[in-house]
Coordinates of N, CA, C and O in Angstrom, one line a residue:
L1 N 18.0 -90.3 114.6 CA 17.5 -91.3 115.5 C 18.3 -91.2 116.8 O 17.8 -91.2 117.9
A2 N 19.6 -91.0 116.7 CA 20.5 -90.8 117.9 C 20.1 -89.5 118.7 O 20.0 -89.5 119.9
Y3 N 19.8 -88.5 117.9 CA 19.4 -87.2 118.6 C 18.1 -87.4 119.3 O 17.9 -87.0 120.5
V4 N 17.1 -88.0 118.7 CA 15.8 -88.3 119.4 C 16.0 -89.2 120.6 O 15.4 -88.9 121.7
T5 N 16.8 -90.2 120.5 CA 17.1 -91.1 121.6 C 17.7 -90.3 122.7 O 17.4 -90.5 123.9
G6 N 18.7 -89.5 122.4 CA 19.4 -88.7 123.5 C 18.4 -87.7 124.2 O 18.4 -87.6 125.4
I7 N 17.5 -87.1 123.4 CA 16.5 -86.3 124.0 C 15.5 -87.1 125.0 O 15.2 -86.7 126.1
A8 N 15.1 -88.2 124.5 CA 14.2 -89.1 125.3 C 15.0 -89.5 126.6 O 14.4 -89.6 127.7
F9 N 16.2 -89.9 126.4 CA 17.1 -90.3 127.6 C 17.1 -89.1 128.6 O 16.9 -89.3 129.8
A10 N 17.4 -87.9 128.1 CA 17.5 -86.8 129.0 C 16.2 -86.5 129.7 O 16.1 -86.2 130.9
V11 N 15.1 -86.5 129.0 CA 13.8 -86.3 129.5 C 13.5 -87.3 130.6 O 13.0 -87.0 131.7
F12 N 13.7 -88.6 130.3 CA 13.5 -89.6 131.3 C 14.3 -89.4 132.6 O 13.7 -89.4 133.7
Q13 N 15.6 -89.0 132.4 CA 16.4 -88.8 133.6 C 15.9 -87.6 134.4 O 15.9 -87.6 135.6
L14 N 15.5 -86.5 133.7 CA 15.0 -85.3 134.4 C 13.7 -85.6 135.2 O 13.6 -85.2 136.3
V15 N 12.8 -86.4 134.5 CA 11.6 -86.7 135.2 C 11.9 -87.6 136.4 O 11.3 -87.4 137.5
M16 N 12.8 -88.5 136.3 CA 13.1 -89.4 137.5 C 13.8 -88.6 138.6 O 13.5 -88.8 139.7
A17 N 14.6 -87.6 138.2 CA 15.3 -86.8 139.2 C 14.3 -85.9 139.9 O 14.4 -85.6 141.1
A18 N 13.3 -85.4 139.2 CA 12.4 -84.4 139.7 C 11.3 -85.1 140.6 O 11.0 -84.6 141.7
W19 N 10.8 -86.2 140.1 CA 9.6 -86.8 140.8 C 9.9 -88.2 141.4 O 9.0 -88.6 142.1
A20 N 10.9 -88.8 141.0 CA 11.2 -90.2 141.5 C 10.0 -91.1 141.5 O 9.6 -91.7 142.5
I21 N 9.3 -91.2 140.4 CA 8.1 -92.0 140.3 C 8.3 -93.5 140.1 O 7.4 -94.2 140.2
L22 N 9.5 -93.9 139.8 CA 9.8 -95.3 139.7 C 10.9 -95.7 140.7 O 11.7 -95.0 141.1
P23 N 10.8 -97.0 141.0 CA 11.8 -97.5 142.0 C 13.2 -97.4 141.4 O 13.4 -97.5 140.1
S24 N 14.2 -97.4 142.2 CA 15.6 -97.2 141.8 C 16.1 -98.3 140.8 O 16.8 -98.1 139.9
Q25 N 15.6 -99.6 141.1 CA 16.0 -100.7 140.2 C 15.5 -100.5 138.8 O 16.2 -100.8 137.9
V26 N 14.3 -100.0 138.7 CA 13.7 -99.8 137.4 C 14.5 -98.6 136.7 O 14.8 -98.8 135.5
V27 N 14.8 -97.6 137.4 CA 15.5 -96.5 136.8 C 16.9 -96.9 136.3 O 17.4 -96.6 135.2
R28 N 17.5 -97.8 137.1 CA 18.9 -98.3 136.7 C 18.7 -99.1 135.4 O 19.6 -99.1 134.5
G29 N 17.7 -100.0 135.4 CA 17.5 -100.8 134.2 C 17.3 -100.0 132.9 O 17.9 -100.3 131.9
V30 N 16.4 -99.0 133.0 CA 16.1 -98.2 131.9 C 17.3 -97.4 131.5 O 17.6 -97.1 130.3
H31 N 18.0 -96.9 132.5 CA 19.3 -96.1 132.3 C 20.3 -96.9 131.5 O 20.8 -96.5 130.5
V32 N 20.5 -98.2 131.9 CA 21.4 -99.0 131.1 C 20.9 -99.3 129.7 O 21.6 -99.4 128.8
G33 N 19.5 -99.5 129.6 CA 18.9 -99.7 128.3 C 19.2 -98.6 127.4 O 19.5 -98.8 126.2
F34 N 19.0 -97.3 127.9 CA 19.3 -96.2 127.1 C 20.8 -96.1 126.7 O 21.1 -95.8 125.5
I35 N 21.6 -96.4 127.6 CA 23.1 -96.4 127.3 C 23.4 -97.4 126.3 O 24.2 -97.1 125.3
L36 N 22.9 -98.6 126.3 CA 23.1 -99.6 125.3 C 22.6 -99.1 124.0 O 23.3 -99.3 122.9
L37 N 21.4 -98.6 123.9 CA 20.8 -98.1 122.7 C 21.7 -97.0 122.1 O 22.0 -97.1 120.9
L38 N 22.1 -96.0 122.9 CA 22.9 -95.0 122.3 C 24.3 -95.4 121.9 O 24.8 -95.0 120.9
S39 N 24.9 -96.3 122.8 CA 26.2 -96.8 122.5 C 26.3 -97.5 121.2 O 27.1 -97.2 120.3
F40 N 25.4 -98.5 121.0 CA 25.4 -99.3 119.8 C 25.0 -98.5 118.6 O 25.5 -98.6 117.5
G41 N 24.0 -97.6 118.8 CA 23.6 -96.7 117.7 C 24.7 -95.8 117.2 O 24.9 -95.7 116.0
L42 N 25.4 -95.2 118.2 CA 26.5 -94.3 117.7 C 27.7 -95.1 117.2 O 28.3 -94.6 116.2
I43 N 27.9 -96.3 117.7 CA 28.9 -97.1 117.1 C 28.5 -97.4 115.6 O 29.4 -97.3 114.7
G44 N 27.3 -97.7 115.4 CA 26.8 -98.0 114.1 C 26.9 -96.8 113.2 O 27.3 -96.9 112.0
N45 N 26.5 -95.6 113.7 CA 26.6 -94.4 112.9 C 28.0 -94.0 112.5 O 28.2 -93.5 111.4
F46 N 28.9 -94.2 113.4 CA 30.3 -93.6 113.2 C 31.3 -94.7 112.7 O 32.3 -94.3 112.1
K47 N 31.1 -96.0 113.0 CA 32.1 -97.0 112.6 C 31.6 -98.0 111.6 O 32.5 -98.6 110.9
A48 N 30.3 -98.2 111.4 CA 29.9 -99.1 110.4 C 30.1 -98.5 109.0 O 29.9 -97.4 108.8
T49 N 30.5 -99.4 108.1 CA 30.8 -99.0 106.7 C 29.6 -99.3 105.8 O 29.7 -98.8 104.7
T50 N 28.7 -100.1 106.2 CA 27.6 -100.4 105.4 C 26.3 -100.2 106.1 O 26.2 -100.1 107.3
N51 N 25.2 -100.1 105.3 CA 23.9 -99.9 105.9 C 23.5 -101.2 106.8 O 22.8 -101.0 107.8
A52 N 23.9 -102.3 106.4 CA 23.7 -103.5 107.2 C 24.3 -103.5 108.5 O 23.8 -103.9 109.5
G53 N 25.6 -103.0 108.5 CA 26.3 -102.8 109.8 C 25.6 -101.8 110.7 O 25.5 -102.0 111.9
R54 N 25.1 -100.7 110.2 CA 24.4 -99.7 111.0 C 23.1 -100.3 111.5 O 22.7 -100.1 112.6
T55 N 22.4 -101.0 110.6 CA 21.1 -101.6 111.0 C 21.4 -102.6 112.2 O 20.6 -102.7 113.1
L56 N 22.4 -103.5 112.0 CA 22.7 -104.4 113.1 C 23.1 -103.7 114.4 O 22.6 -104.2 115.5
A57 N 23.9 -102.7 114.3 CA 24.2 -101.9 115.5 C 23.0 -101.4 116.2 O 22.8 -101.5 117.4
W58 N 22.1 -100.7 115.5 CA 20.9 -100.2 116.0 C 20.0 -101.3 116.6 O 19.3 -101.1 117.6
A59 N 20.0 -102.4 115.9 CA 19.1 -103.6 116.4 C 19.7 -104.1 117.7 O 18.9 -104.4 118.6
L60 N 21.0 -104.2 117.9 CA 21.6 -104.6 119.1 C 21.2 -103.6 120.2 O 20.9 -103.9 121.4
G61 N 21.3 -102.3 119.9 CA 20.9 -101.2 120.8 C 19.5 -101.3 121.2 O 19.1 -101.2 122.4
A62 N 18.6 -101.6 120.3 CA 17.2 -101.7 120.6 C 16.9 -102.9 121.5 O 16.1 -102.9 122.4
L63 N 17.7 -104.0 121.2 CA 17.6 -105.2 122.1 C 18.0 -104.8 123.5 O 17.3 -105.2 124.5
G64 N 19.1 -104.1 123.7 CA 19.5 -103.6 125.0 C 18.5 -102.8 125.7 O 18.2 -102.9 126.9
F65 N 17.9 -101.9 124.9 CA 16.8 -101.0 125.5 C 15.6 -101.8 125.9 O 15.0 -101.6 127.0
M66 N 15.2 -102.8 125.1 CA 14.1 -103.7 125.5 C 14.4 -104.5 126.8 O 13.5 -104.7 127.6
I67 N 15.7 -104.8 127.0 CA 16.1 -105.5 128.2 C 15.9 -104.6 129.4 O 15.4 -105.0 130.5
G68 N 16.2 -103.3 129.2 CA 15.9 -102.3 130.3 C 14.4 -102.2 130.5 O 14.0 -102.1 131.7
L69 N 13.6 -102.2 129.5 CA 12.2 -102.2 129.7 C 11.7 -103.4 130.4 O 10.7 -103.4 131.1
Y70 N 12.3 -104.6 130.2 CA 12.0 -105.8 130.8 C 12.1 -105.6 132.3 O 11.2 -106.1 133.1
Q71 N 13.1 -104.9 132.8 CA 13.3 -104.6 134.2 C 12.1 -103.8 134.7 O 11.7 -104.0 135.9
W72 N 11.6 -102.9 133.9 CA 10.4 -102.1 134.3 C 9.1 -102.9 134.3 O 8.4 -102.9 135.3
I73 N 8.9 -103.6 133.2 CA 7.6 -104.3 133.0 C 7.4 -105.4 134.1 O 6.3 -105.6 134.6
F74 N 8.5 -106.1 134.3 CA 8.4 -107.3 135.2 C 9.1 -107.0 136.6 O 9.5 -108.0 137.2
Y75 N 9.1 -105.8 137.0 CA 9.8 -105.4 138.2 C 9.3 -106.2 139.4 O 10.0 -106.8 140.1
K76 N 8.0 -106.1 139.6 CA 7.4 -106.8 140.8 C 7.5 -108.3 140.7 O 7.8 -109.0 141.7
D77 N 7.4 -108.8 139.5 CA 7.5 -110.3 139.3 C 9.0 -110.7 139.6 O 9.2 -111.8 140.2
L78 N 9.9 -109.9 139.2 CA 11.3 -110.3 139.4 C 11.6 -110.3 140.9 O 12.4 -111.1 141.4
I79 N 11.0 -109.4 141.6 CA 11.2 -109.3 143.1 C 10.6 -110.6 143.7 O 11.2 -111.2 144.6
I80 N 9.4 -110.9 143.3 CA 8.7 -112.0 143.9 C 9.4 -113.3 143.7 O 9.5 -114.2 144.5
R81 N 9.9 -113.5 142.5 CA 10.6 -114.8 142.1 C 12.1 -114.7 142.3 O 12.8 -115.5 141.7
D82 N 12.6 -113.8 143.1 CA 14.1 -113.7 143.3 C 14.6 -115.0 143.8 O 14.1 -115.6 144.8
G83 N 15.7 -115.5 143.1 CA 16.3 -116.7 143.5 C 15.7 -117.9 142.8 O 16.2 -119.0 142.9
D84 N 14.5 -117.7 142.1 CA 13.9 -118.8 141.3 C 13.5 -118.2 139.9 O 12.3 -118.1 139.6
P85 N 14.5 -117.9 139.1 CA 14.2 -117.2 137.8 C 13.6 -118.2 136.8 O 13.8 -119.4 136.8
T86 N 12.8 -117.6 136.0 CA 12.2 -118.3 134.9 C 13.2 -118.5 133.7 O 14.3 -117.8 133.8
T87 N 12.9 -119.3 132.8 CA 13.8 -119.4 131.6 C 13.9 -118.1 130.9 O 15.0 -117.7 130.5
L88 N 12.8 -117.4 130.8 CA 12.9 -116.1 130.1 C 13.8 -115.1 130.9 O 14.6 -114.3 130.3
D89 N 13.7 -115.1 132.2 CA 14.6 -114.3 133.0 C 16.1 -114.6 132.7 O 16.9 -113.7 132.6
L90 N 16.4 -115.9 132.6 CA 17.8 -116.3 132.4 C 18.2 -115.9 130.9 O 19.4 -115.5 130.7
V91 N 17.3 -116.0 130.0 CA 17.7 -115.6 128.6 C 17.9 -114.1 128.6 O 18.9 -113.6 128.0
V92 N 17.0 -113.3 129.2 CA 17.2 -111.9 129.2 C 18.4 -111.5 129.9 O 19.2 -110.6 129.5
G93 N 18.7 -112.1 131.0 CA 19.9 -111.8 131.8 C 21.2 -112.1 131.1 O 22.2 -111.3 131.1
T94 N 21.2 -113.2 130.4 CA 22.3 -113.6 129.6 C 22.5 -112.7 128.4 O 23.7 -112.3 128.1
L95 N 21.5 -112.3 127.8 CA 21.6 -111.3 126.7 C 22.1 -110.0 127.2 O 22.9 -109.3 126.5
L96 N 21.7 -109.5 128.4 CA 22.2 -108.3 128.9 C 23.7 -108.4 129.1 O 24.4 -107.4 128.8
I97 N 24.1 -109.4 129.7 CA 25.6 -109.6 130.0 C 26.3 -109.6 128.7 O 27.4 -109.0 128.5
A98 N 25.8 -110.4 127.7 CA 26.5 -110.4 126.4 C 26.5 -109.1 125.7 O 27.6 -108.7 125.1
L99 N 25.5 -108.3 125.7 CA 25.4 -107.0 125.1 C 26.4 -106.0 125.8 O 27.1 -105.2 125.2
I100 N 26.5 -106.1 127.1 CA 27.4 -105.2 127.9 C 28.8 -105.6 127.5 O 29.7 -104.7 127.3
F101 N 29.1 -106.9 127.5 CA 30.5 -107.3 127.1 C 30.8 -106.8 125.7 O 31.9 -106.2 125.4
E102 N 29.9 -106.9 124.7 CA 30.1 -106.5 123.3 C 30.2 -105.0 123.2 O 31.1 -104.5 122.5
G103 N 29.4 -104.3 123.9 CA 29.4 -102.8 123.9 C 30.7 -102.3 124.5 O 31.4 -101.4 124.0
T104 N 31.2 -102.9 125.6 CA 32.4 -102.6 126.2 C 33.6 -102.9 125.3 O 34.5 -102.1 125.2
R105 N 33.5 -104.0 124.6 CA 34.6 -104.3 123.7 C 34.7 -103.3 122.6 O 35.8 -102.9 122.3
R106 N 33.6 -102.9 122.1 CA 33.6 -102.0 121.0 C 34.0 -100.6 121.4 O 34.6 -99.9 120.6
M107 N 33.6 -100.2 122.6 CA 33.9 -98.8 123.1 C 35.3 -98.7 123.7 O 36.0 -97.7 123.6
M108 N 35.8 -99.8 124.4 CA 37.0 -99.6 125.2 C 38.1 -100.6 124.9 O 39.1 -100.5 125.5
G109 N 37.8 -101.5 124.0 CA 38.9 -102.5 123.7 C 38.7 -103.8 124.5 O 37.6 -104.0 125.1
M110 N 39.6 -104.6 124.5 CA 39.5 -106.0 125.0 C 39.9 -106.1 126.5 O 39.5 -107.2 127.1
A111 N 40.6 -105.2 127.1 CA 41.1 -105.4 128.5 C 40.0 -105.6 129.5 O 40.0 -106.6 130.2
L112 N 39.0 -104.8 129.5 CA 37.9 -104.9 130.5 C 37.1 -106.2 130.3 O 36.8 -106.9 131.2
P113 N 36.7 -106.5 129.0 CA 36.0 -107.8 128.8 C 36.8 -109.0 129.2 O 36.3 -110.0 129.7
Y114 N 38.1 -109.0 129.0 CA 39.0 -110.1 129.4 C 38.9 -110.3 131.0 O 38.8 -111.4 131.5
M115 N 39.1 -109.1 131.7 CA 39.1 -109.2 133.1 C 37.7 -109.7 133.7 O 37.7 -110.6 134.5
C116 N 36.6 -109.2 133.1 CA 35.3 -109.6 133.5 C 35.0 -111.1 133.1 O 34.4 -111.8 133.8
G117 N 35.5 -111.4 131.9 CA 35.4 -112.8 131.5 C 36.1 -113.8 132.4 O 35.6 -114.9 132.7
A118 N 37.3 -113.4 132.9 CA 38.0 -114.2 133.9 C 37.2 -114.4 135.1 O 37.2 -115.5 135.7
C119 N 36.5 -113.3 135.6 CA 35.7 -113.5 136.8 C 34.5 -114.4 136.5 O 34.2 -115.3 137.3
L120 N 33.9 -114.3 135.3 CA 32.8 -115.3 135.0 C 33.3 -116.7 134.9 O 32.6 -117.6 135.4
L121 N 34.5 -116.9 134.3 CA 35.0 -118.3 134.3 C 35.3 -118.8 135.7 O 35.0 -119.9 136.0
Y122 N 35.8 -117.9 136.6 CA 36.0 -118.3 138.0 C 34.7 -118.7 138.6 O 34.6 -119.7 139.4
W123 N 33.6 -117.9 138.4 CA 32.4 -118.2 139.1 C 31.8 -119.5 138.6 O 31.3 -120.3 139.3
F124 N 32.0 -119.8 137.3 CA 31.4 -121.0 136.7 C 32.2 -122.2 137.0 O 31.7 -123.3 137.1
F125 N 33.6 -122.1 137.0 CA 34.4 -123.3 137.1 C 35.4 -123.2 138.3 O 36.3 -124.1 138.4
G126 N 35.2 -122.3 139.2 CA 36.1 -122.2 140.3 C 36.1 -123.4 141.3 O 37.1 -123.7 142.0
Q127 N 35.0 -124.1 141.3 CA 35.0 -125.3 142.2 C 35.9 -126.4 141.7 O 36.2 -127.3 142.5
Y128 N 36.4 -126.3 140.5 CA 37.4 -127.3 140.0 C 38.8 -127.0 140.2 O 39.7 -127.7 139.8
L129 N 39.1 -125.8 140.7 CA 40.5 -125.3 140.9 C 41.0 -125.9 142.2 O 40.3 -126.3 143.1
P130 N 42.4 -126.0 142.3 CA 42.9 -126.5 143.6 C 42.8 -125.5 144.7 O 42.7 -124.3 144.5
A131 N 42.9 -126.0 145.9 CA 42.9 -125.1 147.1 C 44.1 -124.2 147.0 O 45.1 -124.6 146.6
P132 N 44.1 -123.0 147.5 CA 43.0 -122.2 148.1 C 42.1 -121.4 147.2 O 41.4 -120.5 147.6
F133 N 42.2 -121.7 145.9 CA 41.4 -121.0 144.9 C 40.0 -121.5 144.7 O 39.2 -120.9 143.9
T134 N 39.7 -122.6 145.2 CA 38.4 -123.3 145.0 C 37.3 -122.6 145.8 O 37.5 -121.9 146.7
H135 N 36.1 -122.8 145.3 CA 34.9 -122.3 146.0 C 33.8 -123.4 145.9 O 34.0 -124.4 145.2
R136 N 32.7 -123.2 146.5 CA 31.7 -124.3 146.5 C 30.9 -124.5 145.2 O 30.3 -125.4 145.0
G137 N 31.1 -123.5 144.3 CA 30.4 -123.6 143.0 C 29.1 -122.8 143.0 O 28.4 -122.7 144.0
Y138 N 28.9 -122.2 141.8 CA 27.6 -121.4 141.6 C 26.9 -121.9 140.4 O 27.6 -122.2 139.4
G139 N 25.6 -122.0 140.5 CA 24.8 -122.4 139.4 C 24.7 -121.3 138.3 O 24.9 -120.1 138.7
F140 N 24.4 -121.7 137.1 CA 24.2 -120.7 136.1 C 23.2 -119.7 136.5 O 23.3 -118.5 136.3
D141 N 22.0 -120.2 137.0 CA 21.0 -119.2 137.4 C 21.4 -118.3 138.5 O 21.0 -117.1 138.5
Q142 N 22.3 -118.7 139.4 CA 22.8 -117.9 140.5 C 23.6 -116.7 139.9 O 23.5 -115.6 140.3
V143 N 24.5 -117.1 139.0 CA 25.4 -116.1 138.4 C 24.6 -115.0 137.6 O 24.8 -113.8 137.7
I144 N 23.7 -115.5 136.8 CA 22.9 -114.6 135.9 C 22.0 -113.7 136.7 O 21.9 -112.5 136.5
T145 N 21.3 -114.3 137.7 CA 20.4 -113.4 138.5 C 21.2 -112.4 139.3 O 20.7 -111.3 139.5
H146 N 22.3 -112.8 139.9 CA 23.1 -111.9 140.7 C 23.6 -110.7 139.8 O 23.6 -109.6 140.2
L147 N 24.1 -111.1 138.6 CA 24.6 -110.0 137.8 C 23.5 -109.2 137.1 O 23.7 -107.9 137.0
S148 N 22.5 -109.8 136.7 CA 21.5 -109.1 135.9 C 20.3 -108.5 136.6 O 19.6 -107.7 136.0
Y149 N 20.0 -108.9 137.8 CA 18.8 -108.5 138.4 C 19.0 -107.9 139.8 O 18.1 -107.3 140.4
G150 N 20.1 -108.1 140.4 CA 20.3 -107.6 141.8 C 21.0 -106.2 141.7 O 21.3 -105.7 140.7
T151 N 21.2 -105.7 142.9 CA 21.8 -104.3 143.0 C 23.3 -104.5 143.3 O 23.9 -103.5 143.7
E152 N 23.8 -105.7 143.2 CA 25.2 -105.9 143.4 C 26.0 -106.3 142.2 O 27.2 -106.5 142.2
G153 N 25.3 -106.5 141.1 CA 25.9 -106.8 139.8 C 26.0 -105.6 138.9 O 26.6 -104.6 139.2
I154 N 25.4 -105.8 137.7 CA 25.5 -104.7 136.7 C 24.8 -103.5 137.2 O 25.2 -102.3 137.0
Y155 N 23.7 -103.6 138.0 CA 22.9 -102.5 138.5 C 23.4 -102.1 139.9 O 22.6 -101.6 140.7
G156 N 24.7 -102.2 140.1 CA 25.2 -101.8 141.4 C 25.4 -100.3 141.6 O 24.8 -99.5 140.9
T157 N 26.2 -100.0 142.6 CA 26.4 -98.6 143.0 C 26.9 -97.7 141.8 O 26.4 -96.6 141.7
P158 N 27.8 -98.1 140.9 CA 28.2 -97.2 139.9 C 27.1 -96.8 138.9 O 27.0 -95.7 138.5
I159 N 26.2 -97.8 138.6 CA 25.0 -97.4 137.8 C 24.0 -96.6 138.5 O 23.4 -95.7 138.0
Y160 N 23.9 -96.8 139.8 CA 23.0 -96.0 140.7 C 23.5 -94.5 140.6 O 22.7 -93.6 140.4
V161 N 24.8 -94.3 140.8 CA 25.4 -93.0 140.8 C 25.3 -92.4 139.4 O 24.9 -91.2 139.3
S162 N 25.5 -93.2 138.4 CA 25.4 -92.7 137.0 C 23.9 -92.2 136.7 O 23.7 -91.2 136.1
A163 N 23.0 -93.0 137.2 CA 21.6 -92.8 136.9 C 21.0 -91.6 137.7 O 20.1 -91.0 137.2
T164 N 21.6 -91.3 138.8 CA 21.0 -90.3 139.7 C 21.8 -89.0 139.7 O 21.2 -87.9 139.8
Y165 N 23.1 -89.1 139.6 CA 23.9 -87.9 139.8 C 24.7 -87.5 138.5 O 24.6 -86.4 138.0
I166 N 25.5 -88.4 138.1 CA 26.5 -88.1 137.0 C 25.7 -87.6 135.7 O 26.1 -86.7 135.1
F167 N 24.7 -88.3 135.4 CA 23.9 -87.9 134.1 C 23.5 -86.5 134.3 O 23.6 -85.7 133.3
L168 N 22.9 -86.1 135.4 CA 22.4 -84.8 135.6 C 23.5 -83.7 135.5 O 23.4 -82.7 134.9
F169 N 24.7 -84.0 136.1 CA 25.8 -83.1 136.1 C 26.3 -82.9 134.6 O 26.5 -81.8 134.2
I170 N 26.3 -84.0 133.9 CA 26.8 -83.9 132.5 C 25.7 -83.1 131.7 O 26.1 -82.2 130.9
L171 N 24.5 -83.4 131.9 CA 23.4 -82.7 131.2 C 23.4 -81.2 131.5 O 23.4 -80.4 130.5
F172 N 23.5 -80.8 132.7 CA 23.5 -79.4 133.0 C 24.7 -78.7 132.6 O 24.7 -77.6 132.3
G173 N 25.9 -79.4 132.7 CA 27.1 -78.9 132.2 C 27.0 -78.6 130.7 O 27.5 -77.6 130.2
S174 N 26.4 -79.5 129.9 CA 26.2 -79.3 128.5 C 25.3 -78.0 128.3 O 25.6 -77.2 127.4
F175 N 24.2 -77.9 129.1 CA 23.4 -76.7 129.0 C 24.2 -75.4 129.2 O 24.0 -74.4 128.5
L176 N 25.0 -75.5 130.3 CA 25.8 -74.3 130.6 C 26.8 -74.0 129.5 O 27.0 -72.8 129.1
E177 N 27.4 -75.0 128.9 CA 28.3 -74.8 127.8 C 27.7 -74.2 126.6 O 28.2 -73.2 126.0
R178 N 26.5 -74.7 126.2 CA 25.8 -74.2 125.1 C 25.2 -72.8 125.3 O 25.1 -72.1 124.3
A179 N 24.9 -72.5 126.5 CA 24.4 -71.1 126.8 C 25.5 -70.1 126.9 O 25.3 -68.9 127.1
G180 N 26.8 -70.6 126.9 CA 27.9 -69.6 127.0 C 28.3 -69.3 128.4 O 29.2 -68.5 128.7
M181 N 27.8 -70.0 129.4 CA 28.1 -69.8 130.8 C 29.6 -70.2 131.1 O 30.2 -69.6 132.0
I182 N 30.1 -71.3 130.5 CA 31.4 -71.7 130.7 C 32.4 -70.6 130.3 O 33.3 -70.4 131.1
A183 N 32.2 -70.0 129.2 CA 33.1 -68.9 128.7 C 33.0 -67.8 129.7 O 34.0 -67.1 130.0
L184 N 31.8 -67.5 130.2 CA 31.6 -66.4 131.2 C 32.4 -66.7 132.4 O 33.1 -65.8 132.9
F185 N 32.3 -67.9 133.0 CA 33.0 -68.3 134.2 C 34.5 -68.2 133.9 O 35.3 -67.7 134.8
T186 N 34.9 -68.7 132.8 CA 36.4 -68.6 132.4 C 36.9 -67.2 132.3 O 38.0 -66.9 132.8
D187 N 36.1 -66.3 131.7 CA 36.5 -64.9 131.6 C 36.5 -64.2 132.9 O 37.3 -63.4 133.2

């Protein structure tokens, strides 16, 4: 399953690089969806000790992938209702943030989720802090839509670069390595 998912991810990225048939925001969403699917799936394959653990990991990955598809399916609707999210938008955005936090925790440890969690706490409760640390306050919907649907949150510049350039460099580097070109260059 991981192999098939990786092939589908590579084909998607190659098609997007060659023909750019989808908007950048959709490509970013599907890119993150594939990353969540592969990350949780591989965590399940290599770290889970039971079939239930593997199934749960793949289910979380599938949920992450469906969230990426949500960006694609409702792309125009999300743009039209920007700033006025539906309840479903908020649920999907919250799930995206939770899955990214959990995937990051499993892959990299607790440091990055703690730092990002501190930022979330500041956004939600910063209006109660003393000056000069206070701010006007942000609503739950503002935080979730900013992080989950804009190009300044999760789908910001790093994901854009990953979806358009880094993935292709890694993919072609893998092809060169498997074809023996790296050894040829080294020799």
